[in-house]
Amino acid sequence: MPSKPFHVCATAVLFAFATAAPAAEPIGVNYVAATDRIHTAGQPTAETLAGLAAQGFELVVNLAPPTNQGAVPNEGKLVAEGGPTYVNIPVDWQHPTYEDFELFSAVMKGARERKVLVHCQLNMRASAFTFLYRVIDEGVPPAEALVALQKVWIPRDQWADFTAMVLEKNGIDFELPKAQ
């Protein structure tokens, strides 16, 4: 008799695994869930963009210029038709500005309760801006916010300078690790 309850239990467990929902697909290259609410990624496909609402996203912020290699034509239309709000802040890779960050920060502050996808071409702009936003506007300790940034990269060159400048302008004394 003891083997029968085990058999039923094992069958129930196997059934539960067989019917469980599949894990969510990554949204784009270098995808990172920085928090439950803020996710970052490289350029999503047109199909992924059209389905973001089904994943609970309410806002999509694209930090890449629409002329970037691999950009999805009519990205804003694809996203908005699905329901989320779409904002494009075309940050120049060679010359990110404090004004770019201020605009990004204002958009993110207006979406405090919404699930947000921040993306760019490879998740480098997006992860750096998200790191800065979390530290400056959400008060997350820099070392804690750095964890999500390091899953993608450590900013170097103009991006290390930009990150240091934004932190300094906001009175935050933190130095990024040196890029390899």
Short mmCIF file of C-alpha atoms in Angstrom, two decimals:
data_model
loop_
_atom_site.label_atom_id
_atom_site.label_comp_id
_atom_site.label_asym_id
_atom_site.label_seq_id
_atom_site.Cartn_x
_atom_site.Cartn_y
_atom_site.Cartn_z
CA MET A 1 0.00 0.00 0.00
CA PRO A 2 2.75 2.56 0.72
CA SER A 3 3.96 2.43 -2.88
CA LYS A 4 0.60 3.52 -4.30
CA PRO A 5 0.50 6.95 -2.58
CA PHE A 6 4.10 7.51 -3.72
CA HIS A 7 3.12 6.59 -7.26
CA VAL A 8 0.21 9.05 -7.20
CA CYS A 9 2.42 11.76 -5.69
CA ALA A 10 5.16 11.19 -8.29
CA THR A 11 2.57 11.36 -11.07
CA ALA A 12 1.23 14.64 -9.69
CA VAL A 13 4.74 16.09 -9.53
CA LEU A 14 5.51 14.99 -13.11
CA PHE A 15 2.19 16.47 -14.27
CA ALA A 16 2.98 19.76 -12.53
CA PHE A 17 6.37 19.98 -14.27
CA ALA A 18 4.89 19.05 -17.63
CA THR A 19 2.19 21.72 -17.43
CA ALA A 20 4.25 24.51 -15.86
CA ALA A 21 4.60 27.66 -17.94
CA PRO A 22 7.90 27.90 -19.81
CA ALA A 23 10.49 30.34 -18.52
CA ALA A 24 10.28 33.82 -20.03
CA GLU A 25 12.47 34.35 -23.06
CA PRO A 26 15.21 36.96 -22.86
CA ILE A 27 14.01 40.22 -24.33
CA GLY A 28 17.19 41.09 -26.20
CA VAL A 29 20.95 40.63 -26.14
CA ASN A 30 22.53 41.24 -22.71
CA TYR A 31 19.08 41.15 -21.03
CA VAL A 32 19.14 42.00 -17.32
CA ALA A 33 16.32 42.39 -14.82
CA ALA A 34 17.93 45.16 -12.76
CA THR A 35 14.91 45.08 -10.43
CA ASP A 36 11.45 43.51 -10.57
CA ARG A 37 10.28 46.73 -12.23
CA ILE A 38 13.23 47.89 -14.37
CA HIS A 39 14.66 45.64 -17.06
CA THR A 40 17.40 46.43 -19.57
CA ALA A 41 18.36 44.83 -22.88
CA GLY A 42 19.95 45.23 -26.25
CA GLN A 43 17.73 45.70 -29.32
CA PRO A 44 14.65 43.45 -29.10
CA THR A 45 13.24 41.89 -32.26
CA ALA A 46 10.06 43.26 -33.86
CA GLU A 47 8.16 40.21 -32.57
CA THR A 48 9.43 40.76 -29.03
CA LEU A 49 8.56 44.47 -29.14
CA ALA A 50 5.02 43.69 -30.25
CA GLY A 51 4.57 41.28 -27.33
CA LEU A 52 5.98 43.34 -24.45
CA ALA A 53 2.54 44.16 -23.03
CA ALA A 54 1.88 40.44 -22.55
CA GLN A 55 5.00 40.37 -20.35
CA GLY A 56 3.62 43.20 -18.22
CA PHE A 57 5.69 46.07 -19.60
CA GLU A 58 3.96 49.44 -19.50
CA LEU A 59 6.81 51.66 -20.72
CA VAL A 60 9.62 51.11 -23.23
CA VAL A 61 12.52 53.57 -23.31
CA ASN A 62 14.87 53.25 -26.29
CA LEU A 63 18.18 55.06 -25.81
CA ALA A 64 19.53 54.28 -29.29
CA PRO A 65 19.08 56.54 -32.30
CA PRO A 66 16.53 55.08 -34.74
CA THR A 67 19.24 55.01 -37.42
CA ASN A 68 21.45 52.56 -35.46
CA GLN A 69 22.41 49.31 -37.14
CA GLY A 70 19.81 46.69 -36.27
CA ALA A 71 17.14 49.21 -35.28
CA VAL A 72 13.58 47.99 -35.86
CA PRO A 73 11.68 50.20 -38.32
CA ASN A 74 8.51 51.62 -36.74
CA GLU A 75 9.57 50.44 -33.29
CA GLY A 76 7.45 53.02 -31.51
CA LYS A 77 4.36 52.01 -33.47
CA LEU A 78 4.92 48.30 -32.76
CA VAL A 79 5.28 48.92 -29.03
CA ALA A 80 2.42 51.42 -28.72
CA GLU A 81 -0.01 49.23 -30.67
CA GLY A 82 0.57 46.57 -28.00
CA GLY A 83 -0.25 48.98 -25.19
CA PRO A 84 2.98 50.22 -23.55
CA THR A 85 4.06 53.83 -23.80
CA TYR A 86 7.13 54.32 -25.99
CA VAL A 87 9.85 56.95 -25.57
CA ASN A 88 12.98 57.32 -27.71
CA ILE A 89 15.88 59.33 -26.30
CA PRO A 90 18.54 59.03 -29.03
CA VAL A 91 21.80 59.10 -27.05
CA ASP A 92 24.89 59.63 -29.20
CA TRP A 93 27.28 56.77 -28.36
CA GLN A 94 30.35 59.00 -28.70
CA HIS A 95 28.89 61.97 -26.79
CA PRO A 96 26.38 61.10 -24.06
CA THR A 97 25.25 64.28 -22.29
CA TYR A 98 23.99 65.26 -18.90
CA GLU A 99 20.85 66.57 -20.65
CA ASP A 100 20.26 63.04 -22.03
CA PHE A 101 20.42 61.71 -18.48
CA GLU A 102 18.11 64.46 -17.15
CA LEU A 103 15.48 63.60 -19.77
CA PHE A 104 15.82 59.87 -19.03
CA SER A 105 15.53 60.57 -15.31
CA ALA A 106 12.36 62.65 -15.81
CA VAL A 107 10.78 59.89 -17.91
CA MET A 108 11.65 57.25 -15.32
CA LYS A 109 10.39 59.39 -12.42
CA GLY A 110 7.05 59.63 -14.22
CA ALA A 111 6.88 55.85 -14.37
CA ARG A 112 7.71 54.98 -10.77
CA GLU A 113 5.05 52.26 -10.44
CA ARG A 114 5.23 50.93 -13.99
CA LYS A 115 7.22 47.97 -15.31
CA VAL A 116 9.82 49.42 -17.68
CA LEU A 117 12.10 48.08 -20.39
CA VAL A 118 15.09 50.31 -21.09
CA HIS A 119 16.98 49.25 -24.18
CA CYS A 120 19.52 50.36 -26.77
CA GLN A 121 21.57 48.51 -29.35
CA LEU A 122 23.63 46.27 -27.00
CA ASN A 123 22.39 47.26 -23.50
CA MET A 124 25.39 49.44 -22.83
CA ARG A 125 23.68 52.85 -22.87
CA ALA A 126 20.62 51.32 -21.18
CA SER A 127 22.53 49.62 -18.37
CA ALA A 128 24.65 52.73 -17.69
CA PHE A 129 21.65 55.09 -17.61
CA THR A 130 19.71 52.64 -15.45
CA PHE A 131 22.64 52.36 -13.02
CA LEU A 132 22.78 56.15 -12.72
CA TYR A 133 19.01 56.48 -12.31
CA ARG A 134 18.86 53.85 -9.59
CA VAL A 135 21.73 55.46 -7.66
CA ILE A 136 20.72 59.11 -8.09
CA ASP A 137 16.93 59.01 -8.16
CA GLU A 138 16.10 55.84 -6.24
CA GLY A 139 18.88 56.13 -3.64
CA VAL A 140 20.22 52.63 -4.27
CA PRO A 141 23.77 52.27 -2.95
CA PRO A 142 26.17 52.40 -5.94
CA ALA A 143 27.78 49.04 -5.12
CA GLU A 144 24.33 47.42 -5.14
CA ALA A 145 23.28 49.03 -8.45
CA LEU A 146 26.67 48.09 -9.92
CA VAL A 147 25.72 44.39 -9.83
CA ALA A 148 23.24 44.78 -12.71
CA LEU A 149 25.60 47.04 -14.67
CA GLN A 150 28.47 44.54 -14.39
CA LYS A 151 26.29 41.81 -15.90
CA VAL A 152 26.64 43.76 -19.15
CA TRP A 153 29.89 45.74 -18.90
CA ILE A 154 32.05 48.18 -17.03
CA PRO A 155 31.87 51.56 -18.79
CA ARG A 156 35.13 52.74 -20.31
CA ASP A 157 36.40 55.70 -22.30
CA GLN A 158 33.68 58.35 -22.83
CA TRP A 159 31.20 56.23 -20.87
CA ALA A 160 33.41 56.01 -17.80
CA ASP A 161 33.88 59.80 -18.01
CA PHE A 162 30.14 60.34 -18.49
CA THR A 163 29.19 58.11 -15.56
CA ALA A 164 31.74 59.79 -13.27
CA MET A 165 30.52 63.25 -14.33
CA VAL A 166 26.84 62.44 -13.65
CA LEU A 167 27.65 60.93 -10.26
CA GLU A 168 29.82 63.93 -9.32
CA LYS A 169 27.16 66.47 -10.42
CA ASN A 170 24.78 64.71 -8.07
CA GLY A 171 27.19 64.66 -5.12
CA ILE A 172 27.82 60.91 -5.20
CA ASP A 173 31.36 59.84 -4.41
CA PHE A 174 31.76 56.50 -6.15
CA GLU A 175 34.34 55.24 -8.60
CA LEU A 176 33.50 52.50 -11.06
CA PRO A 177 35.90 49.60 -11.24
CA LYS A 178 38.36 49.90 -14.12
CA ALA A 179 37.32 48.12 -17.32
CA GLN A 180 39.59 45.30 -18.44
#
